[in-house]
Amino acid sequence: MKNQISLHKIVWRILKMVMAACPLYFSAVCLIGVIHGLSWGLNTYAMQFFFDSVASAVTGQGRLTVVYWGLAALGAVSIGSQVLNGMHNFMTNTLYNLVPGHLGKHIHRKAARIEPVCYETPELLDDINKAQKGAGNSLGLLIVVVVLFTFYLPYFGFMAWYLYRLKPILIVSLVFIFIPVFITQLIRGAVHARLEDESAPLRREVDYYEKCICDREYFKETRLLGAYGFFKQLYLTALNAMQEKKWSVELKTHLMEIGMKMLTLLGYFGVLYLLFTALMNGEISIGSFAAVFGSIELMFSIMDEIVSHHIGGMTKDLGTVRNFMRFLDLPERTGELERVSFEGGMRFHDVSFSYPGSETKALDHVNLTIKPGETIAIVGQNGAGKSTLVKLLVGLYLPTEGVVEIGGADSRKISPESIYKGTTGVFQKYQRYKLTLQENVWISDLEAQDQTHLETAVKKADLELDQETFPQGYDTMLSREFDGVDLSGGQWQRVALARGFYRRHDLIVLDEPTAAIDPLEETRIYQKFAELSRDKTAIIVTHRLGSAKIADRIVVMDQGRIVAVGTHEQLMRERGKYAEMYQAQAQWYAG
Ligand SMILES: Nc1ncnc2c1ncn2[C@@H]1O[C@H](COP(=O)(O)OP(=O)(O)OP(=O)(O)O)[C@@H](O)[C@H]1O
Ligand SMILES: [Mg+2]
């Protein structure tokens, strides 16, 4: 049921986007196309006039001046259509510079609005991958359709009128030209749409394995593990599978095209025969015969061009363009509520959550109330559901069952724009942006751009700006690829923390951004953090229970459930899971 958006709907939608991007220029391209098409038709007419005048002059029936006029007219029309041809091509090509950025914006806008949880499904990743390709191809598709309608249609329309006036049966020639084109178009479209669907997951695999081999982030580990051969094998297998699919489709479509060309050729000779008999019977003039003879040749080569280049390319790309449209149609996060106040605290009412396509519950009937200004630590073993809880808490994901309330409002009802306002966070998988230190921090709140605020954030994260690591201070580029420096894992985490602190917020979430910082340092950072953000609500996810101590309350999770909540002392007295984990880690903090 996937490929149901019809071609005309697709064209209509792209047309609207392009018209929004550059209405005047696009209309001018269409107008030039029509005049260009008609000029080609006029050429046939001028040719007939010229040949007839020559024939009359040769037989002594006509005057030579008429021949000169005919020649002048033919020359003028030919030059005119050449100039128009150049203009039309130039203007069409310029569209490729003007429009793509605008189409890209549609993808970005959409990506920002679809349910974030959709990113957990591989199918969606495929769709985004295909959509990006489709956005690029959609302009090409529109241009082909527009050229067909504004240039080829007026030309063939003119020729139909011309041939009909000459001898109605000659119109058949046009039918012979068109039928194979349509059949080819239909089959091609279907075959390529299927190819696109089948090869997108393979393309993703190929890209990923290539990254594992060559990408800077991966290659150190790949080398060290001696895994180069392993990835290369995976890469080649996926690549071959993809090539095989492509090859078989190309073979089929080319064989079909050859068949269709034979049919067209048959029509070509049929028309020549018709023309010849009409001339011999005196039904048409010698000038008309020569003009049509020349034009038929032209019409067939134009048709060949349309089939092989335009329609061929278009139907090939249609699959990806459809994916672009499908992506744009994905459900978006709805919700009207514009203002969320964290002063009302946060509540989990019997919340359960399963990741898309997964049977097991990552969160299982969770109840929790967080008061405004409270610092909560979440602890528990790997896979206990800590990160999932945090993602629901900030409204990134919506619960499968139950209700998450942010400031008294159901997170389902909060608008996508306002949901993250007032929230900041540093997550387990934070980003290492290839930007300067200053930009790496500022990026979290671009409206602020405040130097003192920046320095405070960096201090809070305990990032030391020594001359050796940061030779240009805040302007040091944090990427070797851009002539900058490389940071250690711990230094990167501090940059990420500074970024999290810099953003204006009422709620801050720290999902283990400190794993690469040693336990004592981590505790120190958190202590400082707790002092400095006393009035803000803070959620800290950590495996180090020494750091959890600084929280007002500690939430202990196990297999998607909250098994205990309390202060450090309370939990130690309970002698439950928390006490057990704390004892195991106690030697880190001894002395
Ligand atoms: N994208 C996903 N799709 C399906 N299941 C997932 C996905 N992400 C996490 N899970 C599952 O949800 C459960 C909770 O994961 P979560 O990431 O919340 O654990 P965690 O407590 O943060 O663990 P860690 O300490 O390792 O970070 C795990 O069983 C995990 O397998
Ligand atoms: Mg986690």
XYZ file of C-alpha atoms and ligand atoms in Angstrom:
623
model
C 0.000 0.000 0.000
C 3.079 2.176 -0.052
C 3.197 3.875 -3.443
C -0.235 5.340 -3.662
C 0.411 9.021 -4.154
C -0.431 9.603 -7.809
C 1.892 11.344 -10.228
C -0.344 14.338 -10.777
C -0.654 14.924 -7.040
C 3.103 14.741 -6.662
C 3.663 17.175 -9.515
C 1.037 19.516 -8.126
C 2.679 19.546 -4.695
C 6.174 20.170 -6.020
C 4.768 22.853 -8.298
C 3.315 24.629 -5.281
C 6.645 24.449 -3.447
C 8.572 25.751 -6.456
C 6.041 28.505 -7.073
C 6.473 29.551 -3.459
C 10.247 29.631 -3.910
C 10.467 31.702 -7.114
C 7.062 32.457 -8.687
C 8.102 35.016 -11.320
C 11.158 33.229 -12.582
C 9.350 29.921 -12.817
C 6.460 31.477 -14.766
C 8.981 33.087 -17.128
C 10.609 29.678 -17.742
C 7.182 28.244 -18.646
C 6.375 31.130 -20.983
C 9.709 30.897 -22.806
C 9.084 27.130 -23.094
C 5.764 27.680 -24.892
C 7.214 30.265 -27.318
C 10.195 27.998 -27.933
C 7.896 25.044 -28.714
C 5.756 27.087 -31.116
C 8.873 28.422 -32.855
C 9.856 24.868 -33.770
C 6.438 24.288 -35.280
C 6.713 27.522 -37.181
C 9.995 26.256 -38.579
C 8.174 23.446 -40.422
C 5.774 25.988 -41.845
C 8.586 28.262 -43.001
C 10.342 25.284 -44.549
C 7.232 24.303 -46.523
C 6.829 27.878 -47.745
C 10.475 28.037 -48.828
C 10.462 24.662 -50.633
C 7.229 25.486 -52.432
C 8.622 28.852 -53.568
C 11.791 27.128 -54.831
C 9.731 24.471 -56.665
C 7.597 27.151 -58.370
C 10.653 29.218 -59.281
C 12.399 26.188 -60.766
C 9.403 25.340 -62.940
C 9.118 29.028 -63.957
C 5.730 29.516 -62.319
C 6.894 31.628 -59.395
C 9.072 34.686 -58.911
C 12.583 34.647 -57.473
C 11.804 37.431 -54.946
C 9.338 35.076 -53.246
C 12.199 32.569 -52.865
C 14.303 35.267 -51.184
C 11.439 36.151 -48.865
C 10.986 32.460 -48.061
C 14.673 32.107 -47.323
C 14.667 35.195 -45.100
C 11.620 33.912 -43.179
C 13.174 30.474 -42.713
C 16.425 32.079 -41.521
C 14.627 34.376 -39.096
C 12.551 31.539 -37.609
C 15.617 29.264 -37.328
C 17.721 31.927 -35.628
C 14.823 32.846 -33.383
C 14.267 29.269 -32.233
C 17.999 28.783 -31.617
C 18.105 31.873 -29.426
C 14.986 30.700 -27.589
C 16.543 27.250 -27.197
C 19.605 28.755 -25.506
C 17.490 30.944 -23.252
C 15.164 28.121 -22.314
C 18.032 25.761 -21.427
C 19.829 28.405 -19.446
C 16.762 29.391 -17.464
C 15.770 25.785 -16.763
C 19.256 24.981 -15.487
C 19.282 28.053 -13.262
C 16.251 26.640 -11.467
C 18.559 23.914 -10.124
C 20.480 26.602 -8.255
C 17.454 28.506 -7.042
C 15.108 25.838 -5.752
C 16.867 22.912 -3.939
C 17.654 24.906 -0.777
C 13.981 25.723 -0.500
C 12.968 22.057 -0.808
C 15.570 21.099 1.806
C 13.811 23.445 4.187
C 10.646 21.344 3.898
C 12.611 18.268 5.017
C 14.189 20.050 7.958
C 10.903 21.536 9.062
C 9.304 18.122 8.923
C 12.175 16.355 10.662
C 11.773 18.819 13.519
C 8.069 18.065 13.837
C 7.618 14.320 13.514
C 7.332 12.307 16.680
C 10.913 11.860 17.932
C 10.143 8.263 18.840
C 9.760 7.575 15.107
C 13.558 7.836 14.934
C 13.732 4.590 16.891
C 12.251 2.720 13.928
C 14.574 1.615 11.123
C 11.795 2.108 8.542
C 11.728 5.805 9.294
C 15.476 6.107 8.922
C 15.033 4.546 5.500
C 12.335 7.056 4.714
C 14.506 10.003 5.690
C 17.379 8.629 3.679
C 15.110 8.235 0.673
C 13.372 11.563 1.256
C 16.616 13.463 1.017
C 17.370 11.845 -2.285
C 13.789 12.478 -3.355
C 13.884 16.184 -2.545
C 16.858 16.540 -4.869
C 15.104 14.582 -7.598
C 11.734 16.240 -7.279
C 12.828 19.435 -8.986
C 14.169 17.377 -11.897
C 10.824 15.608 -12.108
C 8.880 18.854 -12.104
C 11.118 20.351 -14.762
C 10.594 17.312 -16.999
C 6.823 17.541 -16.608
C 6.836 21.292 -17.157
C 9.040 21.003 -20.244
C 6.715 18.291 -21.559
C 3.712 20.555 -21.148
C 5.138 23.956 -21.985
C 7.532 23.012 -24.750
C 6.790 19.613 -26.277
C 2.998 19.871 -26.047
C 2.766 23.205 -27.929
C 5.171 21.839 -30.519
C 3.264 18.615 -31.057
C -0.018 20.508 -30.888
C 1.142 22.753 -33.697
C 2.346 19.761 -35.709
C -0.986 17.951 -35.207
C -2.828 20.977 -36.516
C -0.402 21.248 -39.450
C -0.592 17.565 -40.388
C -4.378 17.512 -40.034
C -4.720 20.416 -42.433
C -2.414 18.677 -44.861
C -4.046 15.265 -44.752
C -5.995 14.025 -41.709
C -4.622 10.465 -41.882
C -1.118 11.855 -41.171
C -2.207 12.436 -37.592
C -1.822 8.662 -37.192
C 1.910 9.273 -37.297
C 1.673 11.137 -34.005
C -0.241 8.256 -32.402
C 2.513 5.894 -33.496
C 5.007 8.150 -31.832
C 3.116 8.405 -28.553
C 1.959 4.855 -27.784
C 5.383 3.319 -27.102
C 6.266 6.281 -24.915
C 3.334 5.707 -22.619
C 3.830 1.975 -22.329
C 7.511 2.460 -21.536
C 6.721 5.108 -18.987
C 4.214 2.956 -17.142
C 6.416 -0.119 -16.851
C 9.527 1.837 -15.961
C 7.792 3.693 -13.153
C 6.534 0.515 -11.517
C 9.871 -1.294 -11.770
C 11.915 1.571 -10.363
C 9.565 2.270 -7.458
C 10.045 -1.333 -6.370
C 13.794 -1.102 -6.796
C 13.867 2.011 -4.639
C 11.975 0.323 -1.816
C 14.167 -2.743 -1.906
C 17.501 -1.013 -2.146
C 17.130 1.702 0.520
C 17.948 -0.601 3.477
C 20.898 -1.989 1.500
C 22.132 1.522 0.733
C 21.989 2.332 4.426
C 24.055 -0.786 5.173
C 26.618 0.061 2.499
C 26.991 3.605 3.835
C 27.314 2.379 7.391
C 30.002 -0.246 6.682
C 31.910 2.284 4.655
C 31.806 4.587 7.666
C 33.071 1.792 9.929
C 36.080 1.416 7.649
C 36.948 5.006 6.743
C 35.281 7.360 9.172
C 37.519 9.143 11.629
C 35.369 8.226 14.610
C 35.435 4.558 13.775
C 38.719 3.770 12.151
C 40.878 3.713 15.303
C 38.753 1.042 16.888
C 38.293 -0.833 13.615
C 42.095 -0.910 13.139
C 42.782 -1.938 16.694
C 40.243 -4.731 16.587
C 41.644 -5.875 13.254
C 38.053 -5.666 12.037
C 38.858 -4.083 8.673
C 38.423 -7.373 6.789
C 35.210 -8.090 8.630
C 33.620 -4.770 7.694
C 34.968 -4.950 4.169
C 33.263 -8.311 3.713
C 29.973 -6.943 5.024
C 30.373 -3.886 2.815
C 31.020 -5.943 -0.305
C 28.135 -8.311 0.379
C 25.669 -5.449 0.782
C 27.110 -3.593 -2.197
C 26.866 -6.663 -4.415
C 23.292 -7.321 -3.371
C 22.422 -3.726 -4.222
C 24.250 -3.824 -7.577
C 22.571 -7.083 -8.518
C 19.135 -5.637 -7.969
C 20.019 -2.555 -9.987
C 21.540 -4.573 -12.773
C 18.524 -6.801 -13.262
C 16.201 -3.788 -13.336
C 18.410 -1.938 -15.822
C 18.521 -5.002 -18.059
C 14.752 -5.418 -18.062
C 14.025 -1.775 -18.778
C 16.596 -1.529 -21.549
C 15.286 -4.644 -23.286
C 11.815 -3.191 -23.090
C 13.027 0.092 -24.506
C 14.606 -1.635 -27.490
C 11.271 -3.365 -28.167
C 9.412 -0.068 -27.995
C 11.884 1.597 -30.331
C 11.243 -1.123 -32.927
C 7.542 -0.319 -32.741
C 8.290 3.369 -33.184
C 10.509 2.621 -36.171
C 7.696 0.633 -37.762
C 5.470 3.668 -37.418
C 8.158 5.839 -38.953
C 8.267 3.822 -42.185
C 4.468 3.662 -42.293
C 4.255 7.443 -42.226
C 6.908 7.814 -44.912
C 4.871 5.529 -47.117
C 1.708 7.570 -46.503
C 3.534 10.797 -47.339
C 4.993 9.373 -50.516
C 1.661 8.129 -51.834
C 0.001 11.465 -50.972
C 2.684 13.285 -52.955
C 2.367 10.954 -55.952
C -1.423 11.377 -55.947
C -0.960 15.153 -55.959
C -2.669 15.541 -52.585
C 0.216 17.479 -51.068
C 2.777 19.862 -52.535
C 6.472 19.034 -52.866
C 7.192 21.732 -50.280
C 4.829 20.081 -47.778
C 6.373 16.691 -48.522
C 9.893 17.993 -47.825
C 8.813 19.940 -44.738
C 6.915 17.000 -43.209
C 9.701 14.621 -44.197
C 12.156 16.793 -42.263
C 9.810 17.315 -39.337
C 8.915 13.654 -38.961
C 12.585 12.910 -38.563
C 12.752 15.677 -35.952
C 9.608 14.491 -34.157
C 10.927 10.949 -33.885
C 14.256 12.091 -32.529
C 12.505 14.394 -30.068
C 10.324 11.533 -28.923
C 13.353 9.340 -28.525
C 14.912 12.071 -26.421
C 11.775 12.363 -24.306
C 11.581 8.620 -23.694
C 15.231 7.891 -23.057
C 16.254 11.005 -21.210
C 13.304 12.806 -19.742
C 10.698 10.157 -19.016
C 13.350 7.517 -18.376
C 15.036 9.702 -15.800
C 11.750 10.864 -14.403
C 10.265 7.437 -13.732
C 13.574 6.299 -12.317
C 13.405 9.136 -9.804
C 9.688 8.868 -9.191
C 10.195 6.286 -6.437
C 12.464 8.590 -4.468
C 10.199 11.587 -5.021
C 7.262 9.557 -3.716
C 9.301 8.849 -0.608
C 9.911 12.550 -0.207
C 6.148 13.096 -0.269
C 5.508 10.186 2.081
C 8.024 11.640 4.477
C 6.313 15.028 4.318
C 3.036 13.262 5.112
C 4.301 11.471 8.242
C 2.239 12.250 11.318
C 3.463 15.235 13.271
C 3.423 15.942 16.946
C 0.190 17.771 17.561
C -0.643 19.725 20.685
C -1.878 23.243 21.074
C -0.654 24.256 24.479
C 1.893 27.052 24.070
C 3.104 27.715 27.581
C 4.449 25.190 30.035
C 5.455 26.201 33.526
C 7.754 23.981 35.511
C 6.508 25.644 38.660
C 3.776 23.038 38.696
C 6.372 20.247 38.934
C 6.166 16.990 37.017
C 4.195 13.794 37.474
C 4.164 10.285 36.074
C 0.710 8.713 36.407
C 0.954 4.980 35.938
C 3.175 5.390 32.887
C 4.233 2.533 30.652
C 6.300 2.809 27.509
C 7.394 0.375 24.803
C 9.701 1.290 21.944
C 8.106 0.960 18.498
C 8.205 -2.623 17.301
C 9.183 -3.916 20.751
C 6.960 -6.115 22.903
C 8.702 -5.502 26.199
C 7.951 -2.515 28.348
C 10.943 -0.235 28.847
C 8.869 1.505 31.510
C 6.343 -0.505 33.464
C 3.599 1.286 35.435
C 5.784 4.075 36.754
C 4.454 6.608 39.280
C 6.577 9.553 40.322
C 6.093 13.161 41.382
C 8.881 15.700 41.081
C 8.505 18.972 42.937
C 9.769 22.193 41.342
C 13.364 22.972 42.305
C 14.022 19.413 43.418
C 17.187 17.516 42.499
C 16.478 13.888 41.693
C 19.055 11.215 41.000
C 18.019 8.157 39.018
C 20.085 5.026 39.539
C 19.789 1.444 38.382
C 21.498 -1.178 36.287
C 22.017 -1.027 32.522
C 18.727 -1.316 30.705
C 16.720 -0.459 33.843
C 14.860 2.270 31.923
C 16.615 5.396 33.249
C 17.214 7.069 29.870
C 13.711 6.161 28.746
C 12.219 7.756 31.869
C 14.192 10.919 31.183
C 13.068 11.088 27.552
C 9.431 10.921 28.638
C 10.021 13.441 31.360
C 11.240 16.106 28.947
C 8.391 15.329 26.577
C 10.633 13.905 23.855
C 8.653 10.652 23.816
C 5.004 10.231 24.737
C 3.817 7.416 27.018
C 2.252 4.279 25.542
C -0.008 4.097 28.606
C -0.668 6.546 31.411
C 0.009 10.278 31.542
C 3.123 12.374 31.943
C 2.332 15.829 33.323
C 4.735 18.694 32.821
C 3.718 21.697 34.893
C 0.259 20.230 35.267
C -0.225 19.745 31.505
C -0.435 16.405 29.716
C 2.737 16.130 27.616
C 0.551 14.996 24.688
C -1.153 18.368 24.616
C 1.926 20.557 24.604
C 2.895 22.045 21.238
C 6.166 20.811 19.719
C 7.666 24.325 19.719
C 7.098 24.957 23.390
C 7.817 21.523 24.781
C 11.584 21.940 24.961
C 11.500 25.572 26.021
C 12.881 25.891 29.499
C 14.478 22.459 29.362
C 18.121 21.657 28.915
C 19.974 18.413 29.043
C 23.132 16.510 28.407
C 22.486 13.017 27.224
C 24.450 9.810 27.136
C 24.984 10.207 23.420
C 25.917 13.875 23.267
C 27.418 15.482 20.169
C 30.984 16.583 19.539
C 30.393 19.494 17.202
C 33.215 20.424 14.873
C 32.975 24.074 15.872
C 34.922 26.417 18.138
C 34.633 26.020 21.910
C 32.474 29.125 22.072
C 30.166 27.907 19.304
C 29.995 24.461 20.917
C 28.527 26.076 23.996
C 26.480 28.850 22.397
C 24.695 26.437 20.124
C 22.364 25.450 22.974
C 20.896 28.931 23.206
C 21.636 30.979 20.131
C 19.490 33.884 21.226
C 21.574 34.480 24.342
C 25.215 34.747 23.070
C 26.495 36.208 26.311
C 30.188 36.099 27.252
C 29.824 36.185 31.055
C 27.142 33.568 30.894
C 29.450 31.474 28.724
C 32.274 31.739 31.241
C 29.963 30.729 34.090
C 28.784 27.669 32.176
C 32.360 26.630 31.407
C 33.328 27.074 35.066
C 30.337 25.053 36.219
C 31.453 22.215 33.995
C 34.929 22.509 35.500
C 36.512 22.830 32.082
C 40.007 24.203 32.442
C 40.988 26.574 29.651
C 44.723 25.896 29.717
C 46.877 27.410 26.975
C 48.111 24.043 25.781
C 44.709 22.464 25.046
C 42.914 25.650 24.027
C 45.568 27.858 22.363
C 42.955 30.315 21.070
C 40.861 30.234 24.229
C 37.145 30.224 23.459
C 37.898 30.549 19.744
C 39.808 27.275 19.618
C 38.415 25.026 16.909
C 37.538 21.647 18.401
C 38.333 19.496 15.394
C 41.551 18.285 13.864
C 39.856 18.153 10.470
C 39.394 21.926 10.557
C 42.914 22.726 11.802
C 41.922 22.672 15.422
C 42.623 20.563 18.483
C 41.441 17.167 19.626
C 40.013 16.835 23.120
C 40.061 13.884 25.485
C 36.806 12.055 26.240
C 36.543 13.737 29.639
C 37.187 17.188 28.169
C 34.478 16.630 25.590
C 32.035 15.669 28.298
C 32.818 18.915 30.106
C 32.165 20.854 26.891
C 28.832 19.053 26.603
C 28.046 19.888 30.230
C 28.915 23.542 29.667
C 26.560 23.510 26.696
C 23.797 22.045 28.848
C 24.375 24.620 31.593
C 24.486 27.546 29.156
C 20.930 27.099 27.912
C 18.386 29.067 29.942
C 16.293 26.513 31.768
C 13.985 25.611 34.606
C 14.625 21.899 34.219
C 17.992 20.305 33.589
C 18.541 16.658 32.797
C 21.968 15.056 32.969
C 21.849 11.521 31.626
C 25.293 10.194 32.550
C 27.327 12.762 30.697
C 30.236 12.078 33.028
C 31.189 8.462 32.392
C 34.616 9.503 31.060
C 35.352 11.663 34.097
C 36.791 9.890 37.136
C 34.374 9.208 40.040
C 35.826 11.759 42.471
C 35.855 14.489 39.820
C 32.283 13.617 38.896
C 31.130 13.966 42.482
C 32.892 17.328 42.698
C 31.222 18.569 39.504
C 27.823 17.465 40.719
C 28.296 19.060 44.116
C 29.174 22.350 42.478
C 26.280 21.909 40.091
C 23.839 21.325 42.964
C 25.028 24.470 44.733
C 24.712 26.606 41.628
C 21.304 25.370 40.480
C 19.487 25.239 43.756
C 16.279 26.800 42.386
C 16.163 24.681 39.223
C 14.625 21.258 38.879
C 17.419 18.822 38.102
C 17.433 15.171 37.126
C 20.732 13.333 37.256
C 21.134 9.834 35.902
C 24.274 8.192 37.183
C 25.846 4.842 37.891
C 28.059 6.368 40.541
C 26.152 6.360 43.782
C 28.623 8.756 45.382
C 27.247 11.433 43.040
C 23.648 10.429 43.688
C 24.139 11.438 47.317
C 23.909 15.132 46.420
C 20.272 14.706 45.277
C 17.246 15.546 47.391
C 15.789 12.179 46.518
C 17.146 9.114 44.767
C 14.967 6.998 42.485
C 16.089 3.386 42.139
C 14.990 1.615 38.975
C 14.999 -2.022 38.004
C 13.549 -3.617 34.865
C 11.427 -0.632 33.935
C 9.968 -0.184 37.411
C 10.703 2.188 40.250
C 11.674 -0.080 43.142
C 12.589 2.536 45.749
C 12.575 6.299 46.295
C 14.230 8.157 49.163
C 17.250 10.045 50.439
C 20.634 8.343 50.580
C 20.267 7.699 54.305
C 16.740 6.284 53.977
C 17.762 3.953 51.183
C 20.838 2.776 53.066
C 18.669 1.946 56.053
C 16.283 -0.048 53.864
C 19.188 -2.358 52.930
C 17.674 -2.971 49.501
C 19.146 -2.853 46.011
C 20.546 0.635 46.557
C 22.495 -0.305 49.685
C 23.833 -3.359 47.902
C 25.052 -1.294 44.937
C 26.483 1.375 47.225
C 28.535 -1.116 49.193
C 29.963 -2.512 46.002
C 31.129 0.940 44.916
C 32.169 2.239 48.327
C 35.843 1.464 47.887
C 36.059 4.127 45.111
C 35.388 6.804 47.642
C 37.293 5.327 50.561
C 39.712 7.767 52.092
N 15.395 2.101 20.454
C 15.019 1.096 21.221
N 14.226 0.124 20.726
C 13.827 -0.909 21.484
N 14.174 -1.056 22.771
C 14.965 -0.126 23.333
C 15.424 0.997 22.587
N 16.179 1.755 23.406
C 16.186 1.122 24.612
N 15.455 -0.001 24.569
C 15.207 -0.932 25.680
O 14.564 -0.255 26.714
C 15.073 -0.671 27.974
C 15.496 0.550 28.791
O 16.547 1.209 28.120
P 17.214 2.537 28.689
O 18.069 3.063 27.643
O 16.133 3.407 29.213
O 18.081 1.940 29.894
P 19.071 2.694 30.872
O 18.596 2.429 32.238
O 19.225 4.102 30.458
O 20.418 1.878 30.618
P 21.937 2.395 30.626
O 22.345 2.467 32.046
O 22.644 1.322 29.923
O 21.977 3.692 29.937
C 16.207 -1.626 27.687
O 15.741 -2.929 27.928
C 16.513 -1.448 26.239
O 16.827 -2.674 25.650
Mg 20.741 5.201 29.678
